Coordinates of N, CA and C in Angstrom, one line a residue:
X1 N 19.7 -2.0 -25.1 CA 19.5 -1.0 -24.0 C 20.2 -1.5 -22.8
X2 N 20.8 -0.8 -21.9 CA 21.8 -0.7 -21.1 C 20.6 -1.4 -19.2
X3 N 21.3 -1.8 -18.8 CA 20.5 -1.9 -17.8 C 20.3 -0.6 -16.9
X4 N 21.1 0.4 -17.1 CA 21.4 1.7 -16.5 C 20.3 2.3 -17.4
X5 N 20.3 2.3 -17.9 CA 18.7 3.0 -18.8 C 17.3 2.5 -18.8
X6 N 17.4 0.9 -18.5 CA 16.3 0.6 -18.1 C 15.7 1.0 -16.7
X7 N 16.8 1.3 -15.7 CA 16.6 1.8 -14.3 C 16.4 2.9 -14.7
X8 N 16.7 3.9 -15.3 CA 16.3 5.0 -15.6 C 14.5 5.0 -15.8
X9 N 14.2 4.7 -16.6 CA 13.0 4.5 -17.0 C 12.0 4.2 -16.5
X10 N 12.2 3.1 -15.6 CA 11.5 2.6 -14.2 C 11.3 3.9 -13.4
X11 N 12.5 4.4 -12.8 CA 12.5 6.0 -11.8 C 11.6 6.7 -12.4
X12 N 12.0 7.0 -13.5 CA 10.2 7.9 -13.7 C 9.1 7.7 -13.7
X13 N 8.8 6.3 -14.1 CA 7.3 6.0 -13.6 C 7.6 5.9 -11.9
X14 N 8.6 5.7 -11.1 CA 8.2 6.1 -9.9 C 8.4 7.2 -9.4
X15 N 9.0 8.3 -9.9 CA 8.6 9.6 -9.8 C 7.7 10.0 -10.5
X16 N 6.6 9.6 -11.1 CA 5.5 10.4 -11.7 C 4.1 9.4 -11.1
X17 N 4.1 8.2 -10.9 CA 3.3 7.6 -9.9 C 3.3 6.9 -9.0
X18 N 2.2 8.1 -8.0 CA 2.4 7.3 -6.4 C 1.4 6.5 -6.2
X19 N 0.3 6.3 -6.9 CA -0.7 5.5 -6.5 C -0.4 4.2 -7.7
X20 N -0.4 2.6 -6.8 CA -0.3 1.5 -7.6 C -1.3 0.8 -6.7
X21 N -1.1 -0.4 -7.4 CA -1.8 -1.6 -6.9 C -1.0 -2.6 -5.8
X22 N -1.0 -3.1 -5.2 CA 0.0 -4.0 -4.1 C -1.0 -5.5 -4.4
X23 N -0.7 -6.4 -4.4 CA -1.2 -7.8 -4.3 C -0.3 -8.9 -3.0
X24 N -1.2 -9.2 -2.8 CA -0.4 -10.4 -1.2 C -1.7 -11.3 -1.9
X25 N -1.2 -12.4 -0.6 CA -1.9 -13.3 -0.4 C -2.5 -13.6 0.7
X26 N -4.1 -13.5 0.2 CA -5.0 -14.0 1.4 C -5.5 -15.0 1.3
X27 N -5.7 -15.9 2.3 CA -6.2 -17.2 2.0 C -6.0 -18.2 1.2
X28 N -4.5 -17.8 0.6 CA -4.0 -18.8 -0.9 C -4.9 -18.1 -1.7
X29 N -5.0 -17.0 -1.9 CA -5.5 -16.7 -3.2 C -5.1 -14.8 -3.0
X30 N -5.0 -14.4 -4.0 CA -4.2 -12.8 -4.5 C -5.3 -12.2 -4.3
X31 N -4.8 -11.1 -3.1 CA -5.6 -10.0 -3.0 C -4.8 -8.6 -3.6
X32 N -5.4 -7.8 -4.2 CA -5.5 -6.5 -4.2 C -5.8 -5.1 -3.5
X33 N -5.2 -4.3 -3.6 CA -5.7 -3.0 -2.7 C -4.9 -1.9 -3.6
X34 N -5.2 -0.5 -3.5 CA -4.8 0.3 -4.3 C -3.6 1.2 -3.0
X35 N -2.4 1.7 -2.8 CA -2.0 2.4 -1.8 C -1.2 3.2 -2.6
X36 N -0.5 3.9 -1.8 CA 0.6 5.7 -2.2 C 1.8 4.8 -2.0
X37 N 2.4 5.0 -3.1 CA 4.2 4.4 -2.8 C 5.0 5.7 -3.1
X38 N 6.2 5.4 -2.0 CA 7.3 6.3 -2.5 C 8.7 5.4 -2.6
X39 N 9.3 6.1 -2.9 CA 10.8 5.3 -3.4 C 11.9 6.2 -3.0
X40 N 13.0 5.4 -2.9 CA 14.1 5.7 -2.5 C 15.1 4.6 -3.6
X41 N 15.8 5.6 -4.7 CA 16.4 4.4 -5.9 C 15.2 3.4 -6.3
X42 N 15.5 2.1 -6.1 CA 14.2 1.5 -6.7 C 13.6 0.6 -5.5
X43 N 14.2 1.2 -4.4 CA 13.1 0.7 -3.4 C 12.3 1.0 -2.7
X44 N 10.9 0.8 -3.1 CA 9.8 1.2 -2.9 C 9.3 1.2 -1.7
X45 N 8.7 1.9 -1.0 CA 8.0 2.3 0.8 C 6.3 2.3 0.4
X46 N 5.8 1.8 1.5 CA 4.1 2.1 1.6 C 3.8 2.2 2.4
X47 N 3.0 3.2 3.2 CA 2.8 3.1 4.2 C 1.6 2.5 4.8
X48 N 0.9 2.3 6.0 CA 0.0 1.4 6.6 C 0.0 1.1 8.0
X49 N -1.6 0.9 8.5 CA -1.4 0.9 10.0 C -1.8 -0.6 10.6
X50 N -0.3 -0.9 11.4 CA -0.1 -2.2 11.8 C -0.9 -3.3 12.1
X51 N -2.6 -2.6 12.2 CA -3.7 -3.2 12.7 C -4.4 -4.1 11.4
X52 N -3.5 -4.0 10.1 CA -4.3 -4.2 9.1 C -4.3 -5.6 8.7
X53 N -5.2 -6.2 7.6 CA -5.2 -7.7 7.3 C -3.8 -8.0 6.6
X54 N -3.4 -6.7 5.8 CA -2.6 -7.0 4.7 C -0.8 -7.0 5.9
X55 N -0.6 -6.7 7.0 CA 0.0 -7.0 7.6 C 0.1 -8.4 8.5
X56 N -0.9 -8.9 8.6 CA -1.4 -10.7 8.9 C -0.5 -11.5 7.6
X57 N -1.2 -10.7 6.3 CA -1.2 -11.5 5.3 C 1.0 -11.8 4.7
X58 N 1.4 -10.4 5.1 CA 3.0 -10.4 4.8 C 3.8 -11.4 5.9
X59 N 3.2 -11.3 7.3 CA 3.6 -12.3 8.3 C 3.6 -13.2 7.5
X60 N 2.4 -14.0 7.0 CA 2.4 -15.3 6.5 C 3.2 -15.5 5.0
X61 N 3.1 -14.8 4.4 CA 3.9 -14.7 3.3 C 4.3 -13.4 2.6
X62 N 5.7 -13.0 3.0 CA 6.3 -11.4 2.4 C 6.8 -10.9 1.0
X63 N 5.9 -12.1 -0.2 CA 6.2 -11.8 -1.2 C 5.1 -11.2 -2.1
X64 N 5.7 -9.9 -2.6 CA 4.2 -9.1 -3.0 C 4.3 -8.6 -4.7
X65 N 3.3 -8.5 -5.4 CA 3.6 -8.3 -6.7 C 2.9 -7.0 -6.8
X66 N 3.5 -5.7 -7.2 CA 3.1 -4.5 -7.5 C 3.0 -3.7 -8.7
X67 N 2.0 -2.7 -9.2 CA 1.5 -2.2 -10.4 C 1.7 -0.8 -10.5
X68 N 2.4 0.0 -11.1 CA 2.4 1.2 -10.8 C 2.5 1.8 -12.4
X69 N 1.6 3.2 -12.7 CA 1.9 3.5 -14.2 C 0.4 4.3 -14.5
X70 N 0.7 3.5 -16.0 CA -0.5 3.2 -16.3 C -1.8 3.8 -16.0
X71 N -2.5 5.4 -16.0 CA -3.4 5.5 -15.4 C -4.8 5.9 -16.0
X72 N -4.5 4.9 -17.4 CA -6.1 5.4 -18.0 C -5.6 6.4 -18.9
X73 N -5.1 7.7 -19.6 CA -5.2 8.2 -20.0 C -4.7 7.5 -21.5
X74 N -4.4 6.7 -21.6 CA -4.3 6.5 -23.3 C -3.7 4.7 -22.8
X75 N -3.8 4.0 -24.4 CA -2.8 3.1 -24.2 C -1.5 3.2 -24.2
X76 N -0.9 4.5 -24.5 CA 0.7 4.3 -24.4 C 1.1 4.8 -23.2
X77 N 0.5 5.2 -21.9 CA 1.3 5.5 -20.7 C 2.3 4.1 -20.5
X78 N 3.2 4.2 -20.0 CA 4.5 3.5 -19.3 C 3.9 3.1 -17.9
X79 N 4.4 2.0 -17.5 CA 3.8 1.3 -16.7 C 5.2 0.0 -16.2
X80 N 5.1 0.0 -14.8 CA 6.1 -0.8 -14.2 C 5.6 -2.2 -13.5
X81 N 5.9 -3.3 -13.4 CA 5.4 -4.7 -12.8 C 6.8 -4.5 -11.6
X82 N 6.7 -5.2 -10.2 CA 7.7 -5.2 -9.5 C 7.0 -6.4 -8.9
X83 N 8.2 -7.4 -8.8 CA 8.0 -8.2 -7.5 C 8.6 -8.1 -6.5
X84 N 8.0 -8.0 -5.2 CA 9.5 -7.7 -4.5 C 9.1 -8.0 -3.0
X85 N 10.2 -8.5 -2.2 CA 9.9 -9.1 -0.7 C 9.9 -7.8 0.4
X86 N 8.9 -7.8 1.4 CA 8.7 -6.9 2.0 C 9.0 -7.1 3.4
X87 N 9.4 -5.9 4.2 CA 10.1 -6.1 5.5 C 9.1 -4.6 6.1
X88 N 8.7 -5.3 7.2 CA 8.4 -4.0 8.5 C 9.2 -2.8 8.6
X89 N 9.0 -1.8 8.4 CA 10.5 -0.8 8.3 C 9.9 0.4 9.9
X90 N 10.2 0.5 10.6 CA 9.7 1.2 11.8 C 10.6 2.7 12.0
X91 N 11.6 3.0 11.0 CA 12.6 3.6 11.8 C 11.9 5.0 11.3
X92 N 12.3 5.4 12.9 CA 11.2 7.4 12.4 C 11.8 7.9 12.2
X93 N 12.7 8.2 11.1 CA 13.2 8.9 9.8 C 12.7 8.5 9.1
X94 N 12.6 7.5 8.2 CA 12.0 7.2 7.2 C 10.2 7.6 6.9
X95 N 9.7 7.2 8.6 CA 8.4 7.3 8.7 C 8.3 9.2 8.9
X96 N 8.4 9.5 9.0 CA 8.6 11.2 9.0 C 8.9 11.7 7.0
X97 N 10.2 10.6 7.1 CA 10.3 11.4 5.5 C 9.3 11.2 4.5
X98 N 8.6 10.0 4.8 CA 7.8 9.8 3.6 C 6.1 9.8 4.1
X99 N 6.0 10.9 5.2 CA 4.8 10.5 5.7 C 4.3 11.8 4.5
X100 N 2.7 11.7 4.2 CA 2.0 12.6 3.3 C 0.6 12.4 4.2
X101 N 0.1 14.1 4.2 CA -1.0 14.4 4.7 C -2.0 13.6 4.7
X102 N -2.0 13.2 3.0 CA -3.6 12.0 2.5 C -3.6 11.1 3.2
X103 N -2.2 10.2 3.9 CA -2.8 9.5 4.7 C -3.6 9.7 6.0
X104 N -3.8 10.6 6.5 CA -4.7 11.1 7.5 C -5.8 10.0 7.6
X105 N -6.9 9.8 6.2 CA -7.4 8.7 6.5 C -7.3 7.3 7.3
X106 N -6.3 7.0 7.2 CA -5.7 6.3 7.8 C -4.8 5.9 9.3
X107 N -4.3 6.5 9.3 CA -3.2 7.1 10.1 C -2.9 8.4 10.3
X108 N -3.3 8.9 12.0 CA -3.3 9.9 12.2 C -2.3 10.9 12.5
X109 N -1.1 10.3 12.5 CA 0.1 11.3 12.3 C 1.1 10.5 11.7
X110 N 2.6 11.1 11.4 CA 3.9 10.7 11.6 C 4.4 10.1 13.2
X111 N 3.7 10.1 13.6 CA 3.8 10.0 15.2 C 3.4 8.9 15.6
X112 N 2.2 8.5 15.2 CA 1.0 7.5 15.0 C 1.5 6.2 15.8
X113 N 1.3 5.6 17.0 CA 1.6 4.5 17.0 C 1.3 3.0 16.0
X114 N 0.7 3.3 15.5 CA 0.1 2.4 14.4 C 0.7 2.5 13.1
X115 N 1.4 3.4 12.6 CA 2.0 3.9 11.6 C 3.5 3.0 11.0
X116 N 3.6 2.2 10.3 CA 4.4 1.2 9.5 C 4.3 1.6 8.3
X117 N 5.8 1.4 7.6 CA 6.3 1.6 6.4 C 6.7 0.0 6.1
X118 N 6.0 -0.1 5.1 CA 6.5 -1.5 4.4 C 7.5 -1.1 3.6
X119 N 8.8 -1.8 3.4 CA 9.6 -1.7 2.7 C 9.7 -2.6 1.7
X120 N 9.3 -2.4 0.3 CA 9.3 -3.8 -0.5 C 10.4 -3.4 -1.6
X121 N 11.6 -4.3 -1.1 CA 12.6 -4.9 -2.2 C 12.7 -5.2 -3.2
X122 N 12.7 -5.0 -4.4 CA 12.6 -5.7 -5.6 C 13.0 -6.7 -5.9
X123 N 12.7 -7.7 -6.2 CA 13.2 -8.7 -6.7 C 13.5 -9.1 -8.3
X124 N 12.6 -8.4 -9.0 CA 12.6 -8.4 -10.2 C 11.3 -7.5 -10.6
X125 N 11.8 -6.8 -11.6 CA 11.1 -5.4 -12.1 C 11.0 -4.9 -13.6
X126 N 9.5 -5.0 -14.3 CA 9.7 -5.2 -15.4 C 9.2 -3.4 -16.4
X127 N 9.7 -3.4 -17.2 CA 9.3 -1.6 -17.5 C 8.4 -2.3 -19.0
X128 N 6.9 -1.1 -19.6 CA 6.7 -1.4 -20.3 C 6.3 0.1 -21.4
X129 N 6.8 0.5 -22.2 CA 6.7 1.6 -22.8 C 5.3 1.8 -23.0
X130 N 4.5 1.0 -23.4 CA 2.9 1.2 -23.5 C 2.4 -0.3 -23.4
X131 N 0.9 -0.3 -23.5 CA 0.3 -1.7 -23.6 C 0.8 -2.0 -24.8
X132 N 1.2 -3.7 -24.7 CA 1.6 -4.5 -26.1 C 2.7 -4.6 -25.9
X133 N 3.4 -3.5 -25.1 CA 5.0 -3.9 -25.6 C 6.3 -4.4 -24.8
X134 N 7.0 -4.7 -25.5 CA 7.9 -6.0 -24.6 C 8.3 -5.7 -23.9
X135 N 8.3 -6.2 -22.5 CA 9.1 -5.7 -21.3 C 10.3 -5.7 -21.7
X136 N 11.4 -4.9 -20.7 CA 12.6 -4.9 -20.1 C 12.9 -4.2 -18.5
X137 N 13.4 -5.4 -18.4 CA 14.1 -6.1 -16.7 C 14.8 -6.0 -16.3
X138 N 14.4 -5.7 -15.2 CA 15.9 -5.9 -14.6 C 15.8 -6.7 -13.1
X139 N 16.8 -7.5 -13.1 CA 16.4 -8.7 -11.9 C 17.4 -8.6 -10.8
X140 N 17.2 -9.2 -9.7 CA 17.8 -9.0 -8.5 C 19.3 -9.9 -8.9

């Protein structure tokens, strides 16, 4: 299989799921939290407001491992692993293009002073047709 096809394959699990898991590091040890990702090719956006721990936690280290897929309905959903380094992304295009109502909870507008798009880069990204089965990669 073509590395053009494995990127294929990835895109649709990130066009069909926006909610994953994000992992940092708190305190030398891996935290979790569930957020909305959107993408652009295979680089993934999250959004979040600047006040947060998990923005402390990227200061100190901006390398983050992400889960997207996978959502319970059987064992053979497709499911993607991403590792990838993350940068502050502020620019209001982007924050406009990919802002979505649900975050309201959070952040109260596109406008929002508090309003940051993490931009997390891939570094290496692995695709899995179902549970059990062998990845294929593709690496930076």
């Amino acid at each position: 299989m073509s590395n053009n096809d494995v990127k294929n394959q990835i895109l649709s699990v990130l066009d069909d799921y926006t909610i994953g898991t994000l992992a940092t590091i708190q305190d030398g040890k891996p935290y979790s939290r569930f957020m909305m990702f959107f993408h652009e090719d295979l680089v993934l956006y999250t959004a979040t407001n600047k006040d947060t721990h998990k923005v402390e936690e990227l200061e100190k280290n901006p390398y983050v491992h992400i889960l997207l897929g996978y959502d319970g309905q059987g064992w053979s959903d497709p499911y993607v692993e991403v590792e990838a380094k993350v940068n502050v992304e502020t620019n209001e295009e982007l924050k406009k293009k990919f802002w979505n109502e649900k975050l309201k909870e959070w952040i109260k507008s596109p406008d929002d002073p508090s309003y940051l798009l993490l931009q997390l880069t891939p570094e290496r990204m692995r695709y899995f047709d179902k549970a059990g089965s062998k990845p294929k990669e593709i690496w930076d």
